[in-house]
XYZ file of C-alpha atoms in Angstrom:
153
model
C 0.000 0.000 0.000
C 2.957 2.299 0.588
C 4.219 1.617 -2.897
C 0.828 2.391 -4.377
C 0.536 5.592 -2.349
C 4.172 6.625 -2.747
C 3.346 9.532 -5.083
C 0.972 11.212 -2.656
C 2.699 10.252 0.631
C 6.425 10.723 -0.026
C 7.112 8.123 2.695
C 9.552 5.263 2.253
C 9.269 1.885 3.976
C 12.304 2.873 6.070
C 10.698 6.035 7.437
C 7.345 4.276 7.821
C 8.980 1.629 10.059
C 8.478 -1.412 7.862
C 12.192 -2.048 7.281
C 12.923 -1.980 11.008
C 9.951 -4.306 11.592
C 11.284 -6.773 9.023
C 14.745 -6.659 10.600
C 13.268 -7.330 14.051
C 11.279 -10.250 12.694
C 14.377 -11.669 10.966
C 16.410 -11.308 14.171
C 13.597 -12.901 16.228
C 13.599 -9.851 18.486
C 10.136 -9.872 20.083
C 10.568 -6.517 21.811
C 11.759 -4.918 18.586
C 8.828 -6.421 16.697
C 6.357 -5.010 19.226
C 7.995 -1.575 19.208
C 8.134 -1.470 15.420
C 4.551 -2.701 15.107
C 3.512 0.240 17.270
C 5.477 2.594 15.003
C 3.883 1.117 11.886
C 0.419 1.260 13.509
C 0.837 4.895 14.452
C 2.053 5.703 10.924
C -0.964 3.838 9.548
C -3.240 6.016 11.670
C -1.483 9.166 10.468
C -1.710 8.198 6.775
C -4.926 6.192 7.050
C -6.968 8.221 4.568
C -4.429 8.001 1.737
C -3.693 4.316 2.353
C -7.392 3.405 2.461
C -7.752 4.898 -1.009
C -5.136 2.362 -2.130
C -7.099 -0.568 -0.643
C -5.886 -0.789 2.955
C -8.682 -2.221 5.067
C -9.558 -1.690 8.691
C -9.071 -5.450 9.269
C -5.386 -5.177 8.343
C -4.866 -2.284 10.751
C -6.718 -4.135 13.520
C -4.741 -7.288 12.709
C -1.440 -5.473 13.211
C -2.636 -4.108 16.552
C -3.865 -7.547 17.614
C -0.543 -9.084 16.598
C 1.378 -6.560 18.701
C -0.849 -7.245 21.707
C -0.508 -11.001 21.228
C 3.289 -10.819 21.045
C 3.375 -8.603 24.159
C 1.189 -11.100 26.035
C 3.344 -14.018 24.895
C 6.498 -12.177 25.950
C 5.020 -11.516 29.415
C 4.028 -15.177 29.740
C 7.529 -16.247 28.703
C 8.996 -13.896 31.325
C 6.643 -15.303 33.980
C 7.616 -18.880 33.106
C 11.327 -18.018 33.189
C 11.017 -16.365 36.608
C 9.019 -19.338 37.893
C 11.729 -21.759 36.710
C 14.439 -19.682 38.343
C 12.500 -19.681 41.614
C 12.070 -23.454 41.452
C 15.784 -23.934 40.801
C 16.658 -21.625 43.673
C 14.297 -23.448 46.034
C 15.603 -26.850 44.959
C 19.165 -25.616 45.361
C 18.453 -24.550 48.930
C 16.872 -27.928 49.729
C 19.805 -29.795 48.188
C 22.312 -27.620 50.069
C 20.529 -28.440 53.333
C 20.602 -32.140 52.470
C 24.295 -31.924 51.632
C 24.987 -30.235 54.977
C 23.113 -32.982 56.837
C 24.910 -35.758 54.954
C 28.265 -34.066 55.537
C 27.555 -33.822 59.260
C 26.517 -37.486 59.456
C 29.617 -38.567 57.551
C 31.851 -36.426 59.703
C 30.419 -37.933 62.884
C 30.698 -41.451 61.413
C 34.360 -40.860 60.552
C 35.041 -39.636 64.085
C 33.289 -42.638 65.644
C 34.925 -45.341 63.510
C 38.392 -43.883 62.952
C 40.945 -46.409 64.195
C 38.203 -48.807 65.364
C 36.521 -50.240 62.264
C 38.085 -49.415 58.872
C 35.267 -51.123 56.933
C 32.608 -49.093 58.697
C 34.774 -45.960 58.301
C 34.824 -46.392 54.507
C 31.011 -46.388 54.492
C 31.058 -42.744 55.609
C 32.385 -41.345 52.308
C 30.504 -39.792 49.394
C 31.972 -42.389 47.065
C 30.417 -45.221 49.036
C 27.121 -43.346 49.380
C 26.953 -42.757 45.607
C 27.660 -46.452 44.947
C 24.753 -47.418 47.206
C 22.398 -44.896 45.627
C 23.264 -46.046 42.114
C 22.881 -49.701 43.094
C 19.424 -49.078 44.552
C 18.450 -47.015 41.505
C 19.521 -49.813 39.129
C 17.464 -52.314 41.095
C 14.439 -50.013 40.876
C 14.902 -49.507 37.131
C 15.814 -45.823 37.203
C 19.354 -44.594 36.835
C 20.122 -41.212 38.450
C 22.302 -38.667 36.741
C 26.004 -39.166 37.291
C 27.379 -36.777 39.871
C 31.056 -36.178 40.450
C 32.182 -38.275 43.372
C 33.726 -36.506 46.323
C 35.812 -38.556 48.675
C 35.676 -37.170 52.191
């Protein structure tokens, strides 16, 4: 429609915002797409009369506005999901750190109790031995946990 109305408008696709919109779409930049859709929509409102003479319909203008709103809503939902995942990871990290502290304390006490008394029992109070037991139980249950680096304490 810009090309058809170029004689009466003297507006290029660059100044109208279409080139920037295309670049944002190509770069998959959602924020840029939304911003440039708003620029194009405002330019459509400014030059609405001339562009309608060339065949631009109200449905196209409304479609561009609806697209911008949809992308904004999707971007907000993506942000909400990302924040939720980060919160879950942070919570799980805190729980796992507490578990690690408890296991470390138990192993430390076990090493103190069995040092010089029972070397077999002493070896059971290491992370290496604990990981072997966990993996053995997991294999028997049919699920294999992710491999974690073994720490020998």
